[in-house]
mmCIF file of C-alpha atoms in Angstrom:
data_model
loop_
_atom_site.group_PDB
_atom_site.id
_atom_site.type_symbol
_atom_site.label_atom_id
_atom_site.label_comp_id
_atom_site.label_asym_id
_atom_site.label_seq_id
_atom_site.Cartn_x
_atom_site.Cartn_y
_atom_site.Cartn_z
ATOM 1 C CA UNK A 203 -13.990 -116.457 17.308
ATOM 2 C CA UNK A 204 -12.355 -115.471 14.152
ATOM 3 C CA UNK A 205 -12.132 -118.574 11.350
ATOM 4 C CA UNK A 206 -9.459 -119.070 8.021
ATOM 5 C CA UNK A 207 -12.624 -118.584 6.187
ATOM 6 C CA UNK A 208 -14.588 -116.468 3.397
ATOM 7 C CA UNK A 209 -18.111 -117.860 3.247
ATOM 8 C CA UNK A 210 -20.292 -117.581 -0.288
ATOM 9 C CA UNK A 211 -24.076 -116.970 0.143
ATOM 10 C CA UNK A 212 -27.071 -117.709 -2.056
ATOM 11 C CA UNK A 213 -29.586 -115.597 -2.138
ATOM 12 C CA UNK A 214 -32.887 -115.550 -3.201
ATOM 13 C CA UNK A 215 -34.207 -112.866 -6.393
ATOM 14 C CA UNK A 216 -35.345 -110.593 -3.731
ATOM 15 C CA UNK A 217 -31.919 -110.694 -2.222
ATOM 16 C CA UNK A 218 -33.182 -110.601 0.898
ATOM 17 C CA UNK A 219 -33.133 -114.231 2.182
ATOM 18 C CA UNK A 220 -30.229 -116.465 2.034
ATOM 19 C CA UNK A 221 -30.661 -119.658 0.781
ATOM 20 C CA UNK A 222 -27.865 -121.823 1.176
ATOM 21 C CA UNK A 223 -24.014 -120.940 2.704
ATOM 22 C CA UNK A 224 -20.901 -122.988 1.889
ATOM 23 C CA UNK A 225 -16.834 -121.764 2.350
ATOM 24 C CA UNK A 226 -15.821 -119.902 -0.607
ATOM 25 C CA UNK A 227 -12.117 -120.236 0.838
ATOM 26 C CA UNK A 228 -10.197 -121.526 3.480
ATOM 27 C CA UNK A 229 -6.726 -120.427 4.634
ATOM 28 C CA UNK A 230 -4.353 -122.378 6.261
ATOM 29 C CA UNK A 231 -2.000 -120.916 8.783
ATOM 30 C CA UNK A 232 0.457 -119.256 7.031
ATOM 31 C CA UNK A 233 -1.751 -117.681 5.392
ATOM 32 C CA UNK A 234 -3.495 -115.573 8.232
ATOM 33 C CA UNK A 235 -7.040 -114.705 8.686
ATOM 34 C CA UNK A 236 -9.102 -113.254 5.965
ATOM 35 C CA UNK A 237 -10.044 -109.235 6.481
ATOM 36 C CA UNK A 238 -11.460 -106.550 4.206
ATOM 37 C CA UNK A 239 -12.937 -108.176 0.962
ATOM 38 C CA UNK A 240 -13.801 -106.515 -2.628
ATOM 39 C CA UNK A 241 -15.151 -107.028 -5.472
ATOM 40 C CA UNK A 242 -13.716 -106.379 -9.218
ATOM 41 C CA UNK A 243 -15.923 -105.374 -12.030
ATOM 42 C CA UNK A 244 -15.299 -108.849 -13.585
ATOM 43 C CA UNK A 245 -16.963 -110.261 -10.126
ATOM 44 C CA UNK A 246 -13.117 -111.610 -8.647
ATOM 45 C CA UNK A 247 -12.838 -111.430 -4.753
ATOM 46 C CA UNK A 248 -10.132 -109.400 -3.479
ATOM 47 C CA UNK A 249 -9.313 -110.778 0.777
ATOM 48 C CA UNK A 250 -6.981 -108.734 2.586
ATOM 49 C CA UNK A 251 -4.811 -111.187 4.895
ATOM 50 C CA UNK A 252 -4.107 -110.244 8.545
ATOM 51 C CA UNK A 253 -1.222 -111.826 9.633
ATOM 52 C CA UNK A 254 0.597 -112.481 6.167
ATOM 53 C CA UNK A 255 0.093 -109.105 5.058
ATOM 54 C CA UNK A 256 -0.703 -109.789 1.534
ATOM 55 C CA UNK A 257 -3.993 -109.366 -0.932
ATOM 56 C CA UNK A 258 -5.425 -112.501 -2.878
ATOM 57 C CA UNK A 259 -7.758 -112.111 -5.462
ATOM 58 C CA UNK A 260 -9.454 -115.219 -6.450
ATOM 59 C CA UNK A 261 -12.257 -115.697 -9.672
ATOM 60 C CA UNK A 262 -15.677 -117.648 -8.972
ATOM 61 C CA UNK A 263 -16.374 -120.616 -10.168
ATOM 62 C CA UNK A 264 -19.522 -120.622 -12.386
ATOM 63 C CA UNK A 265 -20.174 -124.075 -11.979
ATOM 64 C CA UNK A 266 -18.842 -125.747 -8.762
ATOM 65 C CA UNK A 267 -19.598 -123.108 -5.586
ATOM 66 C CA UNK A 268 -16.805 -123.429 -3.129
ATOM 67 C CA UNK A 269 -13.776 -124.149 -5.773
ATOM 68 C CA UNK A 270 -12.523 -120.614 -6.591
ATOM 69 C CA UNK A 271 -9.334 -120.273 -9.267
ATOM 70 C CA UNK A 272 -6.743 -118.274 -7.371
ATOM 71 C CA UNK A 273 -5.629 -115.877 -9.725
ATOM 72 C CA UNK A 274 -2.844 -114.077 -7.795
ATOM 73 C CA UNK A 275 -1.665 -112.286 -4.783
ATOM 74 C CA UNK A 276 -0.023 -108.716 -4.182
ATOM 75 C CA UNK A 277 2.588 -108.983 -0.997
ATOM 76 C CA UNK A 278 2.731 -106.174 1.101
ATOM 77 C CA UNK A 279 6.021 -104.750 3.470
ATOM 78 C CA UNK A 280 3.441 -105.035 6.637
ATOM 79 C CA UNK A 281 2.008 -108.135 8.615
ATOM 80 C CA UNK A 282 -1.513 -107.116 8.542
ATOM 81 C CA UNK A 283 -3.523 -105.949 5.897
ATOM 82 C CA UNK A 284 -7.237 -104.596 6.807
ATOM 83 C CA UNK A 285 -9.055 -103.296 3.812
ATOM 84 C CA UNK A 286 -8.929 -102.871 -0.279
ATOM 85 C CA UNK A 287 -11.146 -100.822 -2.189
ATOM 86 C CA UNK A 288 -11.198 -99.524 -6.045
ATOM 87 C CA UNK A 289 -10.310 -96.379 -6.916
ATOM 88 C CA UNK A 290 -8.240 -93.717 -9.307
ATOM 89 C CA UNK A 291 -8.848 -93.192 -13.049
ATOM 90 C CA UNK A 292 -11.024 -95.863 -14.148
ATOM 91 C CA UNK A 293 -10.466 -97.625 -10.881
ATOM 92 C CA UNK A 294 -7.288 -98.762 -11.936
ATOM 93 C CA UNK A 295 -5.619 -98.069 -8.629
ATOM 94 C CA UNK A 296 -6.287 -100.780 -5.461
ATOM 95 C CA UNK A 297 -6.003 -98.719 -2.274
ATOM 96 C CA UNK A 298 -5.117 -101.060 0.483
ATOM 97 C CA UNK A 299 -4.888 -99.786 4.285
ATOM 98 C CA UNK A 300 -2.827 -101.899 6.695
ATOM 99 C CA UNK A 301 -2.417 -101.855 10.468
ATOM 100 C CA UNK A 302 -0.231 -101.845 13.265
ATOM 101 C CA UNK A 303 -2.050 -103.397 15.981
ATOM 102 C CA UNK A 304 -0.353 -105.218 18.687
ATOM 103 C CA UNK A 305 2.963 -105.849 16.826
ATOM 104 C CA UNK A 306 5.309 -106.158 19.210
ATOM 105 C CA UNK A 307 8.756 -103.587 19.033
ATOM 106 C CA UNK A 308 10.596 -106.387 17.275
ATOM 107 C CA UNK A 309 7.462 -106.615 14.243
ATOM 108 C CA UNK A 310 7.211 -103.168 13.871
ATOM 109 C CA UNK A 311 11.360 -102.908 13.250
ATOM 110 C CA UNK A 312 10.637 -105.628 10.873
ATOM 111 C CA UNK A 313 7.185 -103.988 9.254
ATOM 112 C CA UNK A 314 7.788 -100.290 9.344
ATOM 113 C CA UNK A 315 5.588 -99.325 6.931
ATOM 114 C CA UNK A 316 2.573 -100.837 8.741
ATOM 115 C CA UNK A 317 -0.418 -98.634 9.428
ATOM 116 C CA UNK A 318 0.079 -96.961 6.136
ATOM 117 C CA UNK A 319 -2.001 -96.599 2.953
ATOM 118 C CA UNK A 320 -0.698 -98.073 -0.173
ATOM 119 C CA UNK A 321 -1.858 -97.242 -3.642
ATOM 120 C CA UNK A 322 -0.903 -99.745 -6.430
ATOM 121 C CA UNK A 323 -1.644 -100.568 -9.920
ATOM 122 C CA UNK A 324 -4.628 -103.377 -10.055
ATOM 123 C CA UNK A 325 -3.984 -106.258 -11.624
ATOM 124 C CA UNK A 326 -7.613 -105.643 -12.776
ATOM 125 C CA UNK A 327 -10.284 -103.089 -12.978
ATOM 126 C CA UNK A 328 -12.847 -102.489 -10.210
ATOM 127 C CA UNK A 329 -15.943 -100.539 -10.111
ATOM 128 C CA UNK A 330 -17.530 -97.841 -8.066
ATOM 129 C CA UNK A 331 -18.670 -98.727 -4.928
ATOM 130 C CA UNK A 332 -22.001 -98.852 -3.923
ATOM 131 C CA UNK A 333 -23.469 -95.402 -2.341
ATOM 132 C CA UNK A 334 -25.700 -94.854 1.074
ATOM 133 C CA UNK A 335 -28.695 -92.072 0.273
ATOM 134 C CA UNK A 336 -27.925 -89.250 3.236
ATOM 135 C CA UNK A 337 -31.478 -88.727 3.297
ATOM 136 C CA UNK A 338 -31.972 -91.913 5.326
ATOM 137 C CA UNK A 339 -33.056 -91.939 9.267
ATOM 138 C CA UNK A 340 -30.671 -92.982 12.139
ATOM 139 C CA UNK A 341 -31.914 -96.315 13.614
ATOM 140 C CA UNK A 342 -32.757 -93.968 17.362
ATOM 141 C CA UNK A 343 -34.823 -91.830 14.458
ATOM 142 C CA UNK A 344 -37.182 -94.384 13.816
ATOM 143 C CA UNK A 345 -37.464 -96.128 17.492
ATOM 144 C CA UNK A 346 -38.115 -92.570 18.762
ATOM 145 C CA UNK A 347 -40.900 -91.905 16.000
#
């Protein structure tokens, strides 16, 4: 069910047909399975890693889809982190949440801080993230109308 991989789509100007799909990354094993994702305002991929517990951030390549330049990776005390975002002055800060799910008594001795938020400096700047309008109707909204 779940793959070692981050897929890369291409879309069409509309953005609202995909045109092609090829793996952006693949992880091995030691590297876990690839979780929340972000994007930087310089357009690098941020992939949380559940089971490794650490963030990669990786830039595109402009010219050769599917070859990304790993540019670094922040380790985390926990085995599984779920989910970075931007944020703080100038979005400066990377908030990164983590979990505790089904680590055994042993892994949680060994991870205590999992299930916690942490809030480091960003090894780049992101951007704001994209907003919802609250004026829009529920999906049983529109079947009911």
């Amino acid at each position: 069910m779940f793959q070692r991989k981050v897929y890369e789509y291409q879309l069409d100007d509309s953005l609202t047909q995909i045109l092609s799909k090829s793996v952006f990354i693949e992880f091995d094993k030691s590297q876990g399975y690839p979780d929340g994702l972000t994007v930087d305002r310089l357009g690098n991929l941020y992939v949380c890693h559940w089971d490794c517990g650490i963030v990669s951030y990786y830039s595109p390549s402009l010219t050769h889809r599917g070859h990304p330049t790993k540019l670094g990776e922040i380790e985390l005390p926990v085995k599984h982190a779920t989910r970075c975002t931007f944020g703080g002055h100038n979005f400066e800060t990377l908030y990164v949440t983590t979990a505790a799910y089904e680590l055994s008594p042993e892994e949680l001795e060994h991870y205590p801080q999992s299930g916690c938020l942490f809030s480091l400096s960003a090894p780049t700047k992101g951007h704001p993230e994209r907003s919802v309008k609250h004026n829009v109707m529920s999906l049983s909204q529109l079947v009911a109308g």
